[in-house]
Amino acid sequence: MVKIEFLGPINREAEYFNIKNLNDLAEILKNDSELIDWLEKSAVAINGKLVFDRNIELKSGDVVAILPPVCGG
Amino acid sequence: MVKIEFLGPINREAEYFNIKNLNDLAEILKNDSELIDWLEKSAVAINGKLVFDRNIELKSGDVVAILPPVCGG
Amino acid sequence: MELYKNGLNVPEILTRWYESEKLLNYGAFIPFVGIVRDENNISGLSFDVYEPLLKNWFENWVSRAEKDGAKLKFAHSIGDVLVHESSYVSAVLSPKREVALRLIVEFVEDFKANAPIWKYDLIDSKRIYAESRSKKIIGSGLLA
Amino acid sequence: MELYKNGLNVPEILTRWYESEKLLNYGAFIPFVGIVRDENNISGLSFDVYEPLLKNWFENWVSRAEKDGAKLKFAHSIGDVLVHESSYVSAVLSPKREVALRLIVEFVEDFKANAPIWKYDLIDSKRIYAESRSKKIIGSGLLA
């Protein structure tokens, strides 16, 4: 299972999905009306590294983070 | 009398001259072989303010400073 | 990288960084301290941090600075930070003044744009996402 | 403006500046600390300062910063400062990060070019004018 973390203001518990890549994840999440606005403005990290390609292969134990707009400092 | 201060590495005691402006001072100092190299690379302040005009009138009690190249910090 | 719950002890951090680095022959030490301003009727700010990516982001910056012979320091708050307290301290150390001045600007600006930290205004004891001041991280929209 | 004989007590200065300003609603505090590097076989540096013009130079900068809503701080050594000690600390405080980052760069660069301070290398207990690292002040050559 791949763990999906929704960070910061998305304010939602982590979920676990059996997915092969981020295309699978996008298919699942786009049906969630609470998330649809966040997805447009969020970046994605796999195991603590930003990714820019939906085809990267995911394996069980991976952690995917959904990162909404930031403002440190 | 106008006090002339030679700052930093010029390493020379202050002198006093009866002068009306910086033209008078230039006339006096240009005959001093120890100073000639310093004058080309030095700026001038009157009473703590940088000046850029040799015709400014000087009065008794004024302090003229000769300022060689600087390097703070 | 240092993360602390609530406001930062700025004198302790700056003193410790200075004392630990002053013998290492850096010529310039430039800290940046962010202080929470009293504005918009807030009682303070609050922060969430995604530590795995923040660590990664900072380590990339450390490598980049090392190529210039420079060193970076970084401390940030987690949770509530009241008005007039500090939430963010970073620093550059470099043998050369010019490198240090360039890096502190680049580092602080990239921090603002890309560090995975979320800011909330504290108003009437509520935590309100500072959405209009927030910026999309590079690569946003990948799942849209 | 603060002038001290010999090396600066950097933790004391930074702590005092931070504590005295933190309630005044500046959002960014950016110090610059100059540390004497161990290089060229020096045991330290030594400084002469022309205080009347330095005061004037600094006050002009204070006015310039005030127009941007910012505040400046400045401390420098007079006389000998040994290797790994600090001779120069300045700082900018501003409500806005961007203003503070711009001003610290401009202020430090102008300090290097125009503050009436002369630097000497301390080598074998002798004071040797750092001529090749020195810069002519604007308006130099007026009497030539």
Tab-separated table of C-alpha atoms in Angstrom:
chain	number	residue	atom	x	y	z
A	1	MET	CA	0.000	0.000	0.000
A	2	VAL	CA	1.101	3.550	-0.734
A	3	LYS	CA	0.483	6.171	1.935
A	4	ILE	CA	-0.953	9.506	0.792
A	5	GLU	CA	-0.397	12.481	3.107
A	6	PHE	CA	-2.420	15.667	2.713
A	7	LEU	CA	-0.299	18.457	4.140
A	8	GLY	CA	-0.880	21.805	5.777
A	9	PRO	CA	-4.278	23.413	5.225
A	10	ILE	CA	-5.778	20.421	3.366
A	11	ASN	CA	-6.285	19.185	6.898
A	12	ARG	CA	-7.207	15.589	6.182
A	13	GLU	CA	-6.070	12.243	7.539
A	14	ALA	CA	-3.596	10.192	5.516
A	15	GLU	CA	-5.082	7.506	3.248
A	16	TYR	CA	-3.670	4.251	1.833
A	17	PHE	CA	-4.158	3.080	-1.748
A	18	ASN	CA	-2.957	0.185	-3.809
A	19	ILE	CA	-1.558	2.178	-6.771
A	20	LYS	CA	1.263	1.753	-9.300
A	21	ASN	CA	1.945	5.388	-10.120
A	22	LEU	CA	0.620	8.948	-9.811
A	23	ASN	CA	-1.724	8.504	-12.758
A	24	ASP	CA	-3.596	5.957	-10.625
A	25	LEU	CA	-3.651	8.420	-7.744
A	26	ALA	CA	-4.948	11.268	-9.912
A	27	GLU	CA	-7.788	8.987	-11.113
A	28	ILE	CA	-8.818	8.277	-7.540
A	29	LEU	CA	-8.493	11.781	-6.140
A	30	LYS	CA	-10.164	13.678	-8.964
A	31	ASN	CA	-13.496	12.215	-7.895
A	32	ASP	CA	-13.143	13.786	-4.473
A	33	SER	CA	-14.882	17.177	-4.569
A	34	GLU	CA	-13.091	18.301	-1.401
A	35	LEU	CA	-9.722	17.806	-3.088
A	36	ILE	CA	-10.266	18.993	-6.624
A	37	ASP	CA	-9.304	22.645	-5.934
A	38	TRP	CA	-6.255	21.632	-3.931
A	39	LEU	CA	-4.890	19.343	-6.641
A	40	GLU	CA	-4.604	22.209	-9.135
A	41	LYS	CA	-2.388	24.218	-6.821
A	42	SER	CA	-0.489	21.434	-5.055
A	43	ALA	CA	2.911	19.944	-5.740
A	44	VAL	CA	3.751	16.296	-5.055
A	45	ALA	CA	6.618	14.645	-3.208
A	46	ILE	CA	7.479	10.942	-3.067
A	47	ASN	CA	9.413	9.921	0.046
A	48	GLY	CA	10.422	13.510	0.751
A	49	LYS	CA	11.490	14.455	-2.802
A	50	LEU	CA	9.539	16.658	-5.173
A	51	VAL	CA	8.492	14.869	-8.366
A	52	PHE	CA	7.424	16.224	-11.739
A	53	ASP	CA	6.414	13.022	-13.594
A	54	ARG	CA	3.186	11.082	-13.039
A	55	ASN	CA	4.660	7.878	-14.474
A	56	ILE	CA	7.220	7.250	-11.735
A	57	GLU	CA	6.628	3.740	-10.359
A	58	LEU	CA	5.341	3.466	-6.804
A	59	LYS	CA	5.944	0.508	-4.519
A	60	SER	CA	4.358	-0.584	-1.273
A	61	GLY	CA	5.622	1.529	1.635
A	62	ASP	CA	6.162	4.662	-0.450
A	63	VAL	CA	4.841	7.921	0.969
A	64	VAL	CA	3.243	10.448	-1.392
A	65	ALA	CA	2.741	13.980	-0.033
A	66	ILE	CA	0.313	16.516	-1.500
A	67	LEU	CA	1.773	19.981	-0.923
A	68	PRO	CA	-0.497	23.035	-1.161
A	69	PRO	CA	0.903	26.602	-1.570
A	70	VAL	CA	3.547	27.471	1.012
A	71	CYS	CA	4.579	30.508	2.999
A	72	GLY	CA	7.443	30.037	5.430
A	73	GLY	CA	9.108	32.583	7.644
B	1	MET	CA	43.908	79.586	11.055
B	2	VAL	CA	42.569	76.458	9.322
B	3	LYS	CA	43.574	73.061	10.692
B	4	ILE	CA	44.678	70.437	8.166
B	5	GLU	CA	44.457	66.805	9.303
B	6	PHE	CA	46.282	64.040	7.423
B	7	LEU	CA	44.374	60.870	8.112
B	8	GLY	CA	45.130	57.160	8.287
B	9	PRO	CA	48.319	55.998	6.591
B	10	ILE	CA	49.562	59.495	5.695
B	11	ASN	CA	50.726	59.390	9.295
B	12	ARG	CA	51.625	63.038	9.800
B	13	GLU	CA	50.836	65.621	12.452
B	14	ALA	CA	48.109	68.168	11.783
B	15	GLU	CA	49.227	71.553	10.402
B	16	TYR	CA	47.690	75.033	10.545
B	17	PHE	CA	47.553	77.441	7.622
B	18	ASN	CA	46.091	80.873	7.002
B	19	ILE	CA	44.123	80.036	3.825
B	20	LYS	CA	40.901	81.240	2.162
B	21	ASN	CA	39.975	78.120	0.226
B	22	LEU	CA	41.229	74.737	-1.035
B	23	ASN	CA	43.020	76.341	-3.990
B	24	ASP	CA	45.311	78.002	-1.455
B	25	LEU	CA	45.818	74.655	0.281
B	26	ALA	CA	46.614	72.851	-2.977
B	27	GLU	CA	49.245	75.502	-3.756
B	28	ILE	CA	50.949	74.909	-0.414
B	29	LEU	CA	50.778	71.116	-0.345
B	30	LYS	CA	51.848	70.456	-3.930
B	31	ASN	CA	55.360	71.545	-3.010
B	32	ASP	CA	55.576	68.816	-0.394
B	33	SER	CA	57.155	65.763	-2.031
B	34	GLU	CA	55.937	63.499	0.786
B	35	LEU	CA	52.331	64.443	0.032
B	36	ILE	CA	52.195	64.644	-3.732
B	37	ASP	CA	51.258	60.973	-4.259
B	38	TRP	CA	48.662	61.059	-1.488
B	39	LEU	CA	46.888	64.126	-2.915
B	40	GLU	CA	46.051	62.360	-6.168
B	41	LYS	CA	44.265	59.563	-4.384
B	42	SER	CA	42.813	61.447	-1.420
B	43	ALA	CA	39.378	62.954	-0.892
B	44	VAL	CA	38.803	66.080	1.212
B	45	ALA	CA	36.364	66.822	4.032
B	46	ILE	CA	35.657	70.192	5.650
B	47	ASN	CA	34.342	69.946	9.204
B	48	GLY	CA	33.382	66.304	8.725
B	49	LYS	CA	31.655	66.678	5.341
B	50	LEU	CA	33.071	65.550	2.020
B	51	VAL	CA	33.569	68.419	-0.433
B	52	PHE	CA	33.973	68.414	-4.196
B	53	ASP	CA	34.723	72.100	-4.928
B	54	ARG	CA	38.056	73.840	-4.298
B	55	ASN	CA	36.435	77.288	-4.166
B	56	ILE	CA	34.432	76.777	-0.970
B	57	GLU	CA	35.366	79.570	1.438
B	58	LEU	CA	37.288	78.578	4.560
B	59	LYS	CA	37.213	80.488	7.836
B	60	SER	CA	39.399	80.375	10.906
B	61	GLY	CA	38.635	77.311	13.016
B	62	ASP	CA	37.615	75.136	10.077
B	63	VAL	CA	39.065	71.631	9.949
B	64	VAL	CA	40.127	70.203	6.586
B	65	ALA	CA	40.772	66.453	6.462
B	66	ILE	CA	42.821	64.716	3.758
B	67	LEU	CA	41.381	61.210	3.306
B	68	PRO	CA	43.467	58.541	1.561
B	69	PRO	CA	41.910	55.315	0.132
B	70	VAL	CA	39.744	53.474	2.662
B	71	CYS	CA	38.970	49.862	3.532
B	72	GLY	CA	36.596	49.326	6.433
B	73	GLY	CA	35.272	46.080	7.843
C	1	MET	CA	18.573	22.425	10.301
C	2	GLU	CA	16.797	23.172	13.567
C	3	LEU	CA	13.040	23.009	14.202
C	4	TYR	CA	11.528	24.297	17.442
C	5	LYS	CA	8.053	24.291	18.886
C	6	ASN	CA	6.831	27.946	19.130
C	7	GLY	CA	8.954	31.130	18.974
C	8	LEU	CA	12.727	30.987	18.505
C	9	ASN	CA	15.328	32.046	21.066
C	10	VAL	CA	17.127	34.350	18.633
C	11	PRO	CA	20.018	35.491	20.896
C	12	GLU	CA	20.794	31.862	21.799
C	13	ILE	CA	20.734	30.744	18.154
C	14	LEU	CA	22.819	33.639	16.787
C	15	THR	CA	25.355	33.362	19.618
C	16	ARG	CA	25.716	29.604	19.202
C	17	TRP	CA	26.123	29.847	15.414
C	18	TYR	CA	28.663	32.669	15.722
C	19	GLU	CA	30.693	30.960	18.455
C	20	SER	CA	30.742	27.614	16.660
C	21	GLU	CA	31.865	29.089	13.335
C	22	LYS	CA	34.096	32.042	14.188
C	23	LEU	CA	37.326	30.001	14.227
C	24	LEU	CA	36.613	28.404	10.829
C	25	ASN	CA	37.958	31.348	8.836
C	26	TYR	CA	34.771	32.670	7.309
C	27	GLY	CA	35.053	36.414	6.760
C	28	ALA	CA	31.344	37.218	6.659
C	29	PHE	CA	28.411	35.983	8.768
C	30	ILE	CA	24.993	37.208	7.615
C	31	PRO	CA	21.933	36.065	9.568
C	32	PHE	CA	18.338	36.709	8.525
C	33	VAL	CA	15.784	36.911	11.344
C	34	GLY	CA	12.039	36.923	10.623
C	35	ILE	CA	9.927	38.572	13.342
C	36	VAL	CA	6.124	38.228	13.480
C	37	ARG	CA	4.576	41.644	12.833
C	38	ASP	CA	1.547	42.999	14.653
C	39	GLU	CA	-0.830	43.474	11.705
C	40	ASN	CA	-4.244	42.406	10.402
C	41	ASN	CA	-5.495	41.916	13.990
C	42	ILE	CA	-3.541	38.723	14.447
C	43	SER	CA	-2.323	37.545	17.831
C	44	GLY	CA	0.398	35.577	16.041
C	45	LEU	CA	1.151	33.119	13.248
C	46	SER	CA	1.136	29.352	13.251
C	47	PHE	CA	3.189	26.974	11.103
C	48	ASP	CA	3.013	23.432	9.777
C	49	VAL	CA	6.226	21.933	8.438
C	50	TYR	CA	6.778	18.869	6.207
C	51	GLU	CA	10.096	17.829	7.636
C	52	PRO	CA	11.247	15.179	5.088
C	53	LEU	CA	11.012	17.581	2.143
C	54	LEU	CA	12.302	20.554	4.170
C	55	LYS	CA	15.399	18.540	5.081
C	56	ASN	CA	15.869	17.647	1.434
C	57	TRP	CA	15.379	21.246	0.306
C	58	PHE	CA	17.885	22.493	2.883
C	59	GLU	CA	20.484	19.821	2.045
C	60	ASN	CA	20.320	20.837	-1.617
C	61	TRP	CA	21.039	24.410	-0.553
C	62	VAL	CA	23.910	23.285	1.676
C	63	SER	CA	25.516	21.539	-1.324
C	64	ARG	CA	24.969	24.546	-3.536
C	65	ALA	CA	26.568	26.858	-0.939
C	66	GLU	CA	29.493	24.463	-0.437
C	67	LYS	CA	30.391	24.846	-4.116
C	68	ASP	CA	30.895	28.551	-3.328
C	69	GLY	CA	32.885	27.737	-0.178
C	70	ALA	CA	29.978	28.918	1.972
C	71	LYS	CA	27.976	27.407	4.841
C	72	LEU	CA	24.245	27.760	5.588
C	73	LYS	CA	22.312	27.654	8.865
C	74	PHE	CA	18.564	27.326	9.303
C	75	ALA	CA	16.066	27.351	12.183
C	76	HIS	CA	12.253	27.507	12.013
C	77	SER	CA	9.273	27.325	14.323
C	78	ILE	CA	6.506	24.724	14.348
C	79	GLY	CA	3.115	25.678	15.813
C	80	ASP	CA	2.142	29.042	17.264
C	81	VAL	CA	4.466	32.059	17.283
C	82	LEU	CA	3.099	35.207	18.883
C	83	VAL	CA	3.397	38.764	17.587
C	84	HIS	CA	6.949	40.186	18.106
C	85	GLU	CA	8.433	36.721	18.493
C	86	SER	CA	10.609	35.180	15.783
C	87	SER	CA	9.688	32.192	13.644
C	88	TYR	CA	12.629	31.997	11.267
C	89	VAL	CA	16.395	32.440	11.511
C	90	SER	CA	18.865	31.512	8.800
C	91	ALA	CA	22.459	32.517	8.105
C	92	VAL	CA	25.208	32.384	5.492
C	93	LEU	CA	28.904	32.154	6.320
C	94	SER	CA	31.467	32.694	3.582
C	95	PRO	CA	35.113	33.684	3.196
C	96	LYS	CA	33.955	36.391	0.759
C	97	ARG	CA	31.524	39.193	1.528
C	98	GLU	CA	30.131	39.268	-2.032
C	99	VAL	CA	29.287	35.549	-2.003
C	100	ALA	CA	27.609	35.827	1.401
C	101	LEU	CA	25.471	38.807	0.341
C	102	ARG	CA	24.409	37.069	-2.867
C	103	LEU	CA	23.603	33.776	-1.132
C	104	ILE	CA	21.536	35.254	1.711
C	105	VAL	CA	19.275	36.962	-0.840
C	106	GLU	CA	18.923	33.855	-3.016
C	107	PHE	CA	18.474	31.519	-0.054
C	108	VAL	CA	15.815	33.614	1.703
C	109	GLU	CA	13.883	34.164	-1.539
C	110	ASP	CA	13.940	30.463	-2.406
C	111	PHE	CA	12.929	29.631	1.155
C	112	LYS	CA	9.852	31.827	0.737
C	113	ALA	CA	8.967	30.229	-2.590
C	114	ASN	CA	9.726	26.566	-2.027
C	115	ALA	CA	10.247	25.515	1.595
C	116	PRO	CA	7.361	23.151	2.572
C	117	ILE	CA	5.977	25.292	5.389
C	118	TRP	CA	2.369	26.432	5.762
C	119	LYS	CA	1.417	29.639	7.511
C	120	TYR	CA	-1.778	30.460	9.388
C	121	ASP	CA	-2.945	33.700	10.973
C	122	LEU	CA	-4.015	33.356	14.603
C	123	ILE	CA	-7.181	35.418	14.962
C	124	ASP	CA	-9.625	34.988	17.881
C	125	SER	CA	-7.796	31.763	18.786
C	126	LYS	CA	-8.535	30.357	15.332
C	127	ARG	CA	-5.961	29.205	12.804
C	128	ILE	CA	-6.681	30.710	9.347
C	129	TYR	CA	-4.607	29.557	6.350
C	130	ALA	CA	-2.674	32.534	4.911
C	131	GLU	CA	-3.758	31.542	1.411
C	132	SER	CA	-3.319	34.894	-0.330
C	133	ARG	CA	0.320	35.169	0.846
C	134	SER	CA	1.132	31.566	-0.072
C	135	LYS	CA	2.885	30.453	-3.235
C	136	LYS	CA	2.540	27.321	-5.305
C	137	ILE	CA	5.615	25.114	-5.094
C	138	ILE	CA	7.370	24.437	-8.396
C	139	GLY	CA	5.631	21.573	-10.200
C	140	SER	CA	2.204	22.257	-8.695
C	141	GLY	CA	-0.818	20.890	-10.546
C	142	LEU	CA	0.823	17.523	-11.313
C	143	LEU	CA	-2.273	15.584	-10.217
C	144	ALA	CA	-4.860	17.983	-11.725
D	1	MET	CA	26.765	54.214	15.625
D	2	GLU	CA	29.072	52.406	18.042
D	3	LEU	CA	32.884	52.456	18.005
D	4	TYR	CA	34.903	50.119	20.224
D	5	LYS	CA	38.572	49.719	20.927
D	6	ASN	CA	39.697	46.282	19.611
D	7	GLY	CA	37.484	43.309	18.667
D	8	LEU	CA	33.684	43.455	18.954
D	9	ASN	CA	31.552	41.446	21.361
D	10	VAL	CA	29.268	40.130	18.617
D	11	PRO	CA	26.793	38.150	20.783
D	12	GLU	CA	26.311	41.167	23.065
D	13	ILE	CA	25.749	43.537	20.145
D	14	LEU	CA	23.366	41.284	18.208
D	15	THR	CA	21.392	40.415	21.337
D	16	ARG	CA	21.079	44.055	22.385
D	17	TRP	CA	20.002	45.195	18.910
D	18	TYR	CA	17.461	42.365	18.616
D	19	GLU	CA	16.010	42.889	22.104
D	20	SER	CA	15.757	46.677	21.693
D	21	GLU	CA	14.019	46.472	18.299
D	22	LYS	CA	11.877	43.342	18.398
D	23	LEU	CA	8.785	45.116	19.763
D	24	LEU	CA	8.929	47.876	17.117
D	25	ASN	CA	7.152	45.820	14.461
D	26	TYR	CA	9.978	45.265	11.997
D	27	GLY	CA	9.471	41.979	10.178
D	28	ALA	CA	13.068	41.379	9.142
D	29	PHE	CA	16.360	41.839	11.012
D	30	ILE	CA	19.477	41.242	8.894
D	31	PRO	CA	22.878	41.691	10.560
D	32	PHE	CA	26.193	41.598	8.730
D	33	VAL	CA	29.205	40.467	10.779
D	34	GLY	CA	32.763	40.859	9.461
D	35	ILE	CA	35.263	38.392	10.965
D	36	VAL	CA	39.044	38.801	10.557
D	37	ARG	CA	40.353	35.920	8.424
D	38	ASP	CA	43.608	34.089	9.070
D	39	GLU	CA	45.405	34.817	5.773
D	40	ASN	CA	48.572	36.426	4.383
D	41	ASN	CA	50.458	35.591	7.608
D	42	ILE	CA	48.712	38.330	9.547
D	43	SER	CA	48.150	38.139	13.296
D	44	GLY	CA	45.246	40.532	12.872
D	45	LEU	CA	44.083	43.809	11.348
D	46	SER	CA	44.211	47.317	12.729
D	47	PHE	CA	41.889	50.239	12.002
D	48	ASP	CA	41.949	54.035	12.040
D	49	VAL	CA	38.598	55.808	11.938
D	50	TYR	CA	37.773	59.440	11.126
D	51	GLU	CA	34.789	59.767	13.395
D	52	PRO	CA	33.294	63.139	12.240
D	53	LEU	CA	32.918	61.982	8.640
D	54	LEU	CA	31.909	58.441	9.628
D	55	LYS	CA	29.102	59.872	11.740
D	56	ASN	CA	28.017	62.019	8.804
D	57	TRP	CA	28.185	59.092	6.383
D	58	PHE	CA	26.140	56.915	8.736
D	59	GLU	CA	23.515	59.602	9.398
D	60	ASN	CA	23.002	60.026	5.653
D	61	TRP	CA	22.369	56.288	5.445
D	62	VAL	CA	19.965	56.402	8.401
D	63	SER	CA	17.909	59.082	6.582
D	64	ARG	CA	17.958	57.113	3.358
D	65	ALA	CA	16.773	53.959	5.173
D	66	GLU	CA	14.052	55.892	7.032
D	67	LYS	CA	12.507	56.862	3.695
D	68	ASP	CA	12.026	53.130	3.132
D	69	GLY	CA	10.661	52.659	6.659
D	70	ALA	CA	13.858	50.860	7.679
D	71	LYS	CA	16.395	51.267	10.484
D	72	LEU	CA	20.178	50.804	10.389
D	73	LYS	CA	22.666	49.753	13.071
D	74	PHE	CA	26.439	50.034	12.924
D	75	ALA	CA	29.402	49.050	15.116
D	76	HIS	CA	33.116	49.092	14.230
D	77	SER	CA	36.466	48.519	15.885
D	78	ILE	CA	39.281	51.023	16.355
D	79	GLY	CA	42.849	49.729	16.749
D	80	ASP	CA	43.942	46.110	16.673
D	81	VAL	CA	41.564	43.194	16.007
D	82	LEU	CA	43.077	39.736	16.066
D	83	VAL	CA	42.453	36.907	13.626
D	84	HIS	CA	39.010	35.246	14.213
D	85	GLU	CA	37.723	38.267	16.080
D	86	SER	CA	35.149	40.633	14.570
D	87	SER	CA	35.774	44.227	13.552
D	88	TYR	CA	32.475	45.182	11.963
D	89	VAL	CA	28.786	44.548	12.685
D	90	SER	CA	25.911	46.314	10.991
D	91	ALA	CA	22.219	45.519	10.622
D	92	VAL	CA	19.056	46.494	8.781
D	93	LEU	CA	15.572	46.287	10.261
D	94	SER	CA	12.555	46.707	8.020
D	95	PRO	CA	8.868	45.805	7.957
D	96	LYS	CA	9.467	44.215	4.539
D	97	ARG	CA	11.903	41.412	3.768
D	98	GLU	CA	12.645	42.710	0.241
D	99	VAL	CA	13.601	46.186	1.492
D	100	ALA	CA	15.851	44.728	4.200
D	101	LEU	CA	17.660	42.421	1.751
D	102	ARG	CA	18.221	45.250	-0.722
D	103	LEU	CA	19.415	47.689	1.935
D	104	ILE	CA	21.894	45.347	3.616
D	105	VAL	CA	23.613	44.765	0.261
D	106	GLU	CA	23.681	48.482	-0.642
D	107	PHE	CA	24.726	49.579	2.855
D	108	VAL	CA	27.583	47.066	3.201
D	109	GLU	CA	28.899	47.817	-0.301
D	110	ASP	CA	28.814	51.581	0.273
D	111	PHE	CA	30.458	51.081	3.655
D	112	LYS	CA	33.333	49.293	1.920
D	113	ALA	CA	33.672	52.029	-0.681
D	114	ASN	CA	33.141	55.202	1.307
D	115	ALA	CA	33.314	54.843	5.102
D	116	PRO	CA	36.409	56.767	6.343
D	117	ILE	CA	38.201	53.797	7.890
D	118	TRP	CA	41.776	52.730	7.155
D	119	LYS	CA	42.917	49.137	7.420
D	120	TYR	CA	46.376	47.812	8.265
D	121	ASP	CA	47.684	44.254	8.329
D	122	LEU	CA	49.387	43.269	11.583
D	123	ILE	CA	52.521	41.341	10.584
D	124	ASP	CA	55.438	40.751	12.982
D	125	SER	CA	53.921	43.353	15.334
D	126	LYS	CA	54.075	45.952	12.529
D	127	ARG	CA	51.117	47.866	11.094
D	128	ILE	CA	51.173	47.752	7.275
D	129	TYR	CA	48.633	49.850	5.325
D	130	ALA	CA	46.384	47.554	3.249
D	131	GLU	CA	46.848	49.795	0.231
D	132	SER	CA	46.005	47.300	-2.506
D	133	ARG	CA	42.630	46.469	-0.886
D	134	SER	CA	41.778	50.137	-0.272
D	135	LYS	CA	39.528	52.259	-2.442
D	136	LYS	CA	39.593	55.940	-3.253
D	137	ILE	CA	36.690	57.818	-1.696
D	138	ILE	CA	34.384	59.568	-4.145
D	139	GLY	CA	35.866	62.963	-5.060
D	140	SER	CA	39.486	61.905	-4.566
D	141	GLY	CA	42.159	63.984	-6.297
D	142	LEU	CA	40.496	67.313	-5.485
D	143	LEU	CA	43.812	68.830	-4.326
D	144	ALA	CA	46.007	67.248	-7.017
